[in-house]
PDB file of C-alpha atoms and ligand atoms in Angstrom:
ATOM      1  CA  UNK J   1     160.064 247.224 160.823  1.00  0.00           C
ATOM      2  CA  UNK J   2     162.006 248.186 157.921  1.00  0.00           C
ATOM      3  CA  UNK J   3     160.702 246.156 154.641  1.00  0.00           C
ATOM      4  CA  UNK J   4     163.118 247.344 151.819  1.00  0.00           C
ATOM      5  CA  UNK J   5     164.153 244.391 150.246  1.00  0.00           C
ATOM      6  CA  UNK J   6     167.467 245.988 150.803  1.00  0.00           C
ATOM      7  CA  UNK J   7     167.233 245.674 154.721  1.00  0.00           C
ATOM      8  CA  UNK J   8     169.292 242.653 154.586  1.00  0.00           C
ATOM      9  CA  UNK J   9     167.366 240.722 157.407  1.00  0.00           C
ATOM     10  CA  UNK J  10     164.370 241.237 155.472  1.00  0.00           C
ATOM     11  CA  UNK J  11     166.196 240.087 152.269  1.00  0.00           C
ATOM     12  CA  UNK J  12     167.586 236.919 153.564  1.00  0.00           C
ATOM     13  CA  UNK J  13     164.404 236.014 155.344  1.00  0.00           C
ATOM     14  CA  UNK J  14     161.956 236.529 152.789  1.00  0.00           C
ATOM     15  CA  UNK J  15     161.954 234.962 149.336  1.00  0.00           C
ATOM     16  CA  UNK J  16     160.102 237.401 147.386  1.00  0.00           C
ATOM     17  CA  UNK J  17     162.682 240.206 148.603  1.00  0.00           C
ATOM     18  CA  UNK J  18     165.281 237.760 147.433  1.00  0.00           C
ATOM     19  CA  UNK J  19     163.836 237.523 144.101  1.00  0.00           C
ATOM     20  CA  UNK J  20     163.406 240.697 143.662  1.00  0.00           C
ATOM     21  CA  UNK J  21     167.189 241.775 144.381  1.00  0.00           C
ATOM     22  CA  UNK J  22     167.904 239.066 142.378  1.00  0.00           C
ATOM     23  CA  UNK J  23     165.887 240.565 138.836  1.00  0.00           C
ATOM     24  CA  UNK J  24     167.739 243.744 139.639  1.00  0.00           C
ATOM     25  CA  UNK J  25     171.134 241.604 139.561  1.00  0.00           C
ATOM     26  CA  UNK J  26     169.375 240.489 136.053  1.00  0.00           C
ATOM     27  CA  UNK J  27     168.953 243.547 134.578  1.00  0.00           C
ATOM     28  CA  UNK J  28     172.223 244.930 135.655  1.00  0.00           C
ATOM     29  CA  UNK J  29     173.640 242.251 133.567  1.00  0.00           C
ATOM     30  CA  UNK J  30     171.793 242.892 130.716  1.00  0.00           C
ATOM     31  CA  UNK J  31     172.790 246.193 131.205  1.00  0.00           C
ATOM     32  CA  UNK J  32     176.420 245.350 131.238  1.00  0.00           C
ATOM     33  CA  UNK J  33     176.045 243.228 128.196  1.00  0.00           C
ATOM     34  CA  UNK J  34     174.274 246.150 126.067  1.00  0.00           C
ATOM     35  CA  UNK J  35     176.650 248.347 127.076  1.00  0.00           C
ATOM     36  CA  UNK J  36     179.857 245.916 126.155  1.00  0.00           C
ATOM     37  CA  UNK J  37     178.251 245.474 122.467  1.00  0.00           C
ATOM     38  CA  UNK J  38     177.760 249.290 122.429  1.00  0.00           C
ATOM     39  CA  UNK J  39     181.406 249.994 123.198  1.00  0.00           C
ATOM     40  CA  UNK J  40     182.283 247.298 120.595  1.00  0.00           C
ATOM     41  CA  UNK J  41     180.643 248.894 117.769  1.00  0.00           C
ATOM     42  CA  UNK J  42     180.848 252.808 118.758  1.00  0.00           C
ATOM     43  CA  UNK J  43     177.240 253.152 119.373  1.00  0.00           C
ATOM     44  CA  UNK J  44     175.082 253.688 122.432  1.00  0.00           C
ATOM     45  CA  UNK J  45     173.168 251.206 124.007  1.00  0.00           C
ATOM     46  CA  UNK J  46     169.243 252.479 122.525  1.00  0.00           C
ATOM     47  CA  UNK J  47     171.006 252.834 119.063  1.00  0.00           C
ATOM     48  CA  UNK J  48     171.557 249.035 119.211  1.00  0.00           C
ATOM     49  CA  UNK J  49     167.868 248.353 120.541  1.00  0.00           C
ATOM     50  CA  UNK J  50     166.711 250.676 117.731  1.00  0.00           C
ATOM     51  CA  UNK J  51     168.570 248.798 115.499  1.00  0.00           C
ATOM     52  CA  UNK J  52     167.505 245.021 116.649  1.00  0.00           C
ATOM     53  CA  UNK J  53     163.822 246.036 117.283  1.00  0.00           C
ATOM     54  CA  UNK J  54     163.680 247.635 113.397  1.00  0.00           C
ATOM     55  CA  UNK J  55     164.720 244.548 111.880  1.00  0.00           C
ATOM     56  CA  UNK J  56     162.437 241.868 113.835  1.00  0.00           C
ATOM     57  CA  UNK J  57     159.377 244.273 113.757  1.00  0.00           C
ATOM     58  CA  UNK J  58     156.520 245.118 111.014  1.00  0.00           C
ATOM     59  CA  UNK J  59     156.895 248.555 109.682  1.00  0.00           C
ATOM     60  CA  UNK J  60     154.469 249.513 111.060  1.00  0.00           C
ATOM     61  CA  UNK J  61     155.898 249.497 114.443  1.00  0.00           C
ATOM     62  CA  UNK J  62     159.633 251.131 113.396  1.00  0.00           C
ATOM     63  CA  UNK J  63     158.597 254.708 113.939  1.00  0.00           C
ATOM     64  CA  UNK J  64     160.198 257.559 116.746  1.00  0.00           C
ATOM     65  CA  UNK J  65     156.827 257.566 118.375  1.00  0.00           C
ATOM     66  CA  UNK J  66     156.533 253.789 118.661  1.00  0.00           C
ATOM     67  CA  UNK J  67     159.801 253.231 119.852  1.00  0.00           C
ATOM     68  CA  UNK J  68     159.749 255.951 122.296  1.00  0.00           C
ATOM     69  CA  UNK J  69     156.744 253.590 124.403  1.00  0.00           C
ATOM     70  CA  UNK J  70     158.453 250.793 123.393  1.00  0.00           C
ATOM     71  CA  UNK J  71     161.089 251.547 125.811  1.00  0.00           C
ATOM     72  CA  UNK J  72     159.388 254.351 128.038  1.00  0.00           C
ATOM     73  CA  UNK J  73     161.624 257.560 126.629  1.00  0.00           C
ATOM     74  CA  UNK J  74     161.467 260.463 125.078  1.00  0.00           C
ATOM     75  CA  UNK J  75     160.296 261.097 121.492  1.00  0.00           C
ATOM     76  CA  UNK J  76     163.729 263.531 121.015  1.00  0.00           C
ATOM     77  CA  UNK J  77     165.947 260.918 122.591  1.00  0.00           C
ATOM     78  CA  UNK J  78     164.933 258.164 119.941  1.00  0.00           C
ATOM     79  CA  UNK J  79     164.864 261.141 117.382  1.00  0.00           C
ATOM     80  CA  UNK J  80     168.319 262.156 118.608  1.00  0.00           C
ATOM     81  CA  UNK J  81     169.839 258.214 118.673  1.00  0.00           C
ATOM     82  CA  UNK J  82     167.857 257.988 114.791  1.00  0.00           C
ATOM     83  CA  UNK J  83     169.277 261.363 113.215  1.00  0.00           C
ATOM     84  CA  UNK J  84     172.843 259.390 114.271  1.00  0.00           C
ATOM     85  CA  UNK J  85     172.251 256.113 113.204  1.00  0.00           C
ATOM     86  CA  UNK J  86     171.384 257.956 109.517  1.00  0.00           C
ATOM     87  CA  UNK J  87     174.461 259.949 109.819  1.00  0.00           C
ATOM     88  CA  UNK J  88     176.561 256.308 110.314  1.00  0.00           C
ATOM     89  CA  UNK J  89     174.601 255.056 106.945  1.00  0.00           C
ATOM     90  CA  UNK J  90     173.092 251.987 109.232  1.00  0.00           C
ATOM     91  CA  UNK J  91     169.201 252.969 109.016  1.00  0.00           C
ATOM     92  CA  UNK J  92     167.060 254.553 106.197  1.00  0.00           C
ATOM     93  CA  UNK J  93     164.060 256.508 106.577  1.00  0.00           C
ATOM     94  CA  UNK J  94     161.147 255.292 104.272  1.00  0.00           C
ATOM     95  CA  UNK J  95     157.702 257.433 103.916  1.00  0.00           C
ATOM     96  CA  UNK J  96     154.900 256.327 106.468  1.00  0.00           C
ATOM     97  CA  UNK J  97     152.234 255.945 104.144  1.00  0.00           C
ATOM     98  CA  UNK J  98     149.511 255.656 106.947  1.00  0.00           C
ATOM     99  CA  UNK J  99     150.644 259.082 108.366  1.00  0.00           C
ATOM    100  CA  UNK J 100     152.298 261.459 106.319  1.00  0.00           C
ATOM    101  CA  UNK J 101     153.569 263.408 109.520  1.00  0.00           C
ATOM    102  CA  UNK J 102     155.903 260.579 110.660  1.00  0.00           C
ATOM    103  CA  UNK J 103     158.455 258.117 109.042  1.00  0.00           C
ATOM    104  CA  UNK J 104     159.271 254.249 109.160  1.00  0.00           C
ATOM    105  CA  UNK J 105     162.697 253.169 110.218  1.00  0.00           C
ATOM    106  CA  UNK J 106     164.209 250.917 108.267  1.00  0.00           C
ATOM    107  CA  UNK J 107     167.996 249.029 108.261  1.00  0.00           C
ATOM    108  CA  UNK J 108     169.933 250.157 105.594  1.00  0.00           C
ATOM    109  CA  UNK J 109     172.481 247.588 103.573  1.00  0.00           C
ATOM    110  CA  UNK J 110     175.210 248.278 106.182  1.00  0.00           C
ATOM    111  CA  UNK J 111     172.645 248.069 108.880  1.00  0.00           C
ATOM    112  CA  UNK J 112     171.830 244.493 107.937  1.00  0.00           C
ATOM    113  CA  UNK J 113     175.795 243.641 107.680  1.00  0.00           C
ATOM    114  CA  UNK J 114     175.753 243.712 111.614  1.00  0.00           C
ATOM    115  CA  UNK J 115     172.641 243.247 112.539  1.00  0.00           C
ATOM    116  CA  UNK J 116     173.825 239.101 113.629  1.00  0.00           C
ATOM    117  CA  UNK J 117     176.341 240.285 116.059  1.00  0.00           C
ATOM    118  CA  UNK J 118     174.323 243.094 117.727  1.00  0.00           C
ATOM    119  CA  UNK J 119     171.301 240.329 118.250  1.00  0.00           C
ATOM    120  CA  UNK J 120     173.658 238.425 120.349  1.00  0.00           C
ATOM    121  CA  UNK J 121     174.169 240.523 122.901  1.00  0.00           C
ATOM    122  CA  UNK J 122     172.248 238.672 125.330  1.00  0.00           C
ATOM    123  CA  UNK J 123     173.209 235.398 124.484  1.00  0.00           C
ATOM    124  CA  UNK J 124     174.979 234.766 127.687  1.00  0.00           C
ATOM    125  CA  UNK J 125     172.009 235.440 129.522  1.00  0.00           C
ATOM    126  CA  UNK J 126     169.811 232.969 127.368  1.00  0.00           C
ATOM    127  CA  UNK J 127     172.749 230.233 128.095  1.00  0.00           C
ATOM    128  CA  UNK J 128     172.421 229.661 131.931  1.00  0.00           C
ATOM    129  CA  UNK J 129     168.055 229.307 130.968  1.00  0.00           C
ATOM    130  CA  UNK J 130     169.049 226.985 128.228  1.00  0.00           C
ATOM    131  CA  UNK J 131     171.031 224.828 130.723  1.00  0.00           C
ATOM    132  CA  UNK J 132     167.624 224.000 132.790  1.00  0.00           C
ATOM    133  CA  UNK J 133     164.890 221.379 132.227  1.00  0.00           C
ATOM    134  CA  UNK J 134     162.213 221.866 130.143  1.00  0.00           C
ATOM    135  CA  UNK J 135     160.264 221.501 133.297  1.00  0.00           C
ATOM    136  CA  UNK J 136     161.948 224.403 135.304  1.00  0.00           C
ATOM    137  CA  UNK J 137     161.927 226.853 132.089  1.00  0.00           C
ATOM    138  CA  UNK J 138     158.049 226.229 131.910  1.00  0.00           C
ATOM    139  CA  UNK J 139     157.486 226.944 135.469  1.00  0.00           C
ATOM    140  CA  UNK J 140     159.721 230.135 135.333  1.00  0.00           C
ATOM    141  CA  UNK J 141     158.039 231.397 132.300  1.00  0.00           C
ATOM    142  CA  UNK J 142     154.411 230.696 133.864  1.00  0.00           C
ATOM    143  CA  UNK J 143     155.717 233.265 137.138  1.00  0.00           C
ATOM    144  CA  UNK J 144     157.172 235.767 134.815  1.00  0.00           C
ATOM    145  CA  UNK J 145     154.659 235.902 132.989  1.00  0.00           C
ATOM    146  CA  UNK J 146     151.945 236.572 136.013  1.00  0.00           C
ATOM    147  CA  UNK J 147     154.514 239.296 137.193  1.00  0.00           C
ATOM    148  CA  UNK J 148     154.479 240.967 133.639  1.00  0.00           C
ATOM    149  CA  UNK J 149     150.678 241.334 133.627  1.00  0.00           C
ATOM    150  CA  UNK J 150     150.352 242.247 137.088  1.00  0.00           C
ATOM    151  CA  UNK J 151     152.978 245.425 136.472  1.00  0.00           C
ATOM    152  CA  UNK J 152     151.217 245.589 133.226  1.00  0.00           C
ATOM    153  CA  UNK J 153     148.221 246.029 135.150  1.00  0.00           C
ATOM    154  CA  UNK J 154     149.523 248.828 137.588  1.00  0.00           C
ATOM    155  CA  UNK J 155     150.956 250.705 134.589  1.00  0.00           C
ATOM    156  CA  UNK J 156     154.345 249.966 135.233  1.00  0.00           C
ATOM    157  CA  UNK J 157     155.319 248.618 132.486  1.00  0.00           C
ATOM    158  CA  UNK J 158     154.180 248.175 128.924  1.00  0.00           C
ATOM    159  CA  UNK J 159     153.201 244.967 127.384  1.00  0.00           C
ATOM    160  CA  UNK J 160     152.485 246.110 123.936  1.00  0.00           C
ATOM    161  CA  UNK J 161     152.557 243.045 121.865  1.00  0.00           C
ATOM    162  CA  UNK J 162     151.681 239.992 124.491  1.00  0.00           C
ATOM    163  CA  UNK J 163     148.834 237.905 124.408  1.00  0.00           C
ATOM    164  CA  UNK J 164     147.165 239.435 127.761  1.00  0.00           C
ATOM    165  CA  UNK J 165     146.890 242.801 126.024  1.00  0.00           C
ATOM    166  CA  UNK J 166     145.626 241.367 122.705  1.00  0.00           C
ATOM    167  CA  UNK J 167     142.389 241.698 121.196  1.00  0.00           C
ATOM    168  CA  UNK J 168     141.786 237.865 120.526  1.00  0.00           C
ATOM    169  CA  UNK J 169     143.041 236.976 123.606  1.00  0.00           C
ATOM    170  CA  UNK J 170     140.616 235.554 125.866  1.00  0.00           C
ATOM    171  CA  UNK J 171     140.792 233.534 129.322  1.00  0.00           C
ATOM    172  CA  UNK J 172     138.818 230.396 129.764  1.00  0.00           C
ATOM    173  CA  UNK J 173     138.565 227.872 132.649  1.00  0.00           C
ATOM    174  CA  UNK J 174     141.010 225.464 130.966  1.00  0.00           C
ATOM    175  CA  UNK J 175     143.288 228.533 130.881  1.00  0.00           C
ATOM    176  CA  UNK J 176     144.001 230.684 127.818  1.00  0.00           C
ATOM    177  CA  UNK J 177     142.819 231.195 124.600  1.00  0.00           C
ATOM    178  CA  UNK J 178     143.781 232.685 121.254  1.00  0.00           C
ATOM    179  CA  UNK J 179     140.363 233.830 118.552  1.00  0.00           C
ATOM    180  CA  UNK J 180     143.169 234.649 115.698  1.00  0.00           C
ATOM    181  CA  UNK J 181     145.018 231.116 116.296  1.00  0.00           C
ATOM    182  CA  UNK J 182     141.768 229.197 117.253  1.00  0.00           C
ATOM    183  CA  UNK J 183     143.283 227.229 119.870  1.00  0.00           C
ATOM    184  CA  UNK J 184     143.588 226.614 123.679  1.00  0.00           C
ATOM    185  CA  UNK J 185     147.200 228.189 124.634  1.00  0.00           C
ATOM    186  CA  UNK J 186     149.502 226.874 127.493  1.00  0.00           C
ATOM    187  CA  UNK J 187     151.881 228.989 129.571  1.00  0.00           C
ATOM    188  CA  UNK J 188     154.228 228.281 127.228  1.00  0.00           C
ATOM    189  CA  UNK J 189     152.475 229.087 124.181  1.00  0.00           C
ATOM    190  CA  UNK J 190     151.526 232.448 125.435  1.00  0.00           C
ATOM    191  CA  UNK J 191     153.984 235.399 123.654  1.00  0.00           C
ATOM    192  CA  UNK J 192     155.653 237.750 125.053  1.00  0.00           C
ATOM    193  CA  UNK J 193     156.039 239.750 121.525  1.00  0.00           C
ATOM    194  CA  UNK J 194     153.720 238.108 118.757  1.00  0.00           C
ATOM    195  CA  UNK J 195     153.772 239.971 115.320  1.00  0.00           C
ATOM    196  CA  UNK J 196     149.819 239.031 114.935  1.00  0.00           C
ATOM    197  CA  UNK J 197     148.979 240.955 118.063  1.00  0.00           C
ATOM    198  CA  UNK J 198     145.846 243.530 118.046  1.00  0.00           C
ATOM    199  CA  UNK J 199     145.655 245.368 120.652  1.00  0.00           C
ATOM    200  CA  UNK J 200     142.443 245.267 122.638  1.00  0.00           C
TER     201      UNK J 200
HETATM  202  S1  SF4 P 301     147.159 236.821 118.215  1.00  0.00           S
HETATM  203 FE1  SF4 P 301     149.148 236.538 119.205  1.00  0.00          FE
HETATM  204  S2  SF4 P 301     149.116 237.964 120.940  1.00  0.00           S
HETATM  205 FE2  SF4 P 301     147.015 237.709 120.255  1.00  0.00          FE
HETATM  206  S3  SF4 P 301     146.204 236.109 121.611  1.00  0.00           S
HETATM  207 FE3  SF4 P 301     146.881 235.162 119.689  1.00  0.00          FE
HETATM  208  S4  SF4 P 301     149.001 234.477 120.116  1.00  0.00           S
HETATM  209 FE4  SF4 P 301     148.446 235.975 121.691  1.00  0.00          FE
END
């Protein structure tokens, strides 16, 4: 029996098939939108991550190396995508103080100018969530969240700044459990990208 959730009798008869297709269909859209934004402003679509990751990130993070895990490519793509992003006057490249080798990223004046319309490019993928209950948006966060850590924990993706992969992160029979916060975290408390993260 053919299993691919692209054998279409296996799709349409089995939900998990469905809801995988249905990420893909996601991420295509996201995809779309990146690339729409990109167009808009002459710049590809990892010069626009690069630019919307440097400003909501500690220095410490903004460096080639970082970003390259960050989104699982090479060090001389983000190096390429960074030497043009100086050239356009929209980044600056401060000393790394902690590493004399490397250097932090940082948005330049002009860089900051935009930065509010490149952060939106995935507002009309947040809309359609927005447009559910409360109730459904926990529930959908609590599954995504399992299927993060569980492709975190096959090393398929990375999960560098979420709770599960943090250092005062601890599960307890009531459920989860932050050292650094001191308190008992729901689902929905548990972050995806939190700037006090450690990693274990
Ligand atoms: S410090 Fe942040 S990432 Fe770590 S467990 Fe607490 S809330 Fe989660």
């Amino acid at each position: 029996m053919n299993e691919s959730v692209y054998n279409l009798d296996n799709q349409n008869s089995n939900l998990s098939s469905k809801i995988t297709v249905a990420l893909e269909r996601i991420s295509e859209a996201y995809r779309v939108l990146l690339w729409e934004k990109a167009k808009e402003f002459k710049l590809s679509p990892i010069q626009i991550q690069i630019l919307v990751f440097v400003n909501s990130h500690k220095s410490k993070y903004c460096t080639v190396s970082y970003l390259a895990d960050e989104y699982n490519i090479t060090k001389a793509t983000i190096s390429d995508s960074v030497k043009s992003l100086l050239s356009k006057g929209l980044i600056e490249k401060l000393t790394n103080e902690n590493d004399t080798r490397s250097y932090i990223i940082s948005l330049s004046d002009s860089g900051k100018k935009i930065i509010t319309e490149l952060n939106n490019y995935s507002m009309e993928l947040s809309n359609p969530l927005n447009d559910l209950s409360i109730e459904k948006q926990e529930s959908l966060w609590g599954s995504l969240s399992e299927i993060i850590s569980k492709l975190y924990n096959s090393n398929i993706i990375s999960m560098q700044r979420m709770c599960f992969s943090c250092k005062y992160y601890k599960q307890v029979p009531e459920g989860h459990y932050c050292g650094l916060l001191e308190k008992e975290l729901k689902t929905i408390d548990i972050r995806l990208d939190c700037p006090e993260h450690d990693r274990k």
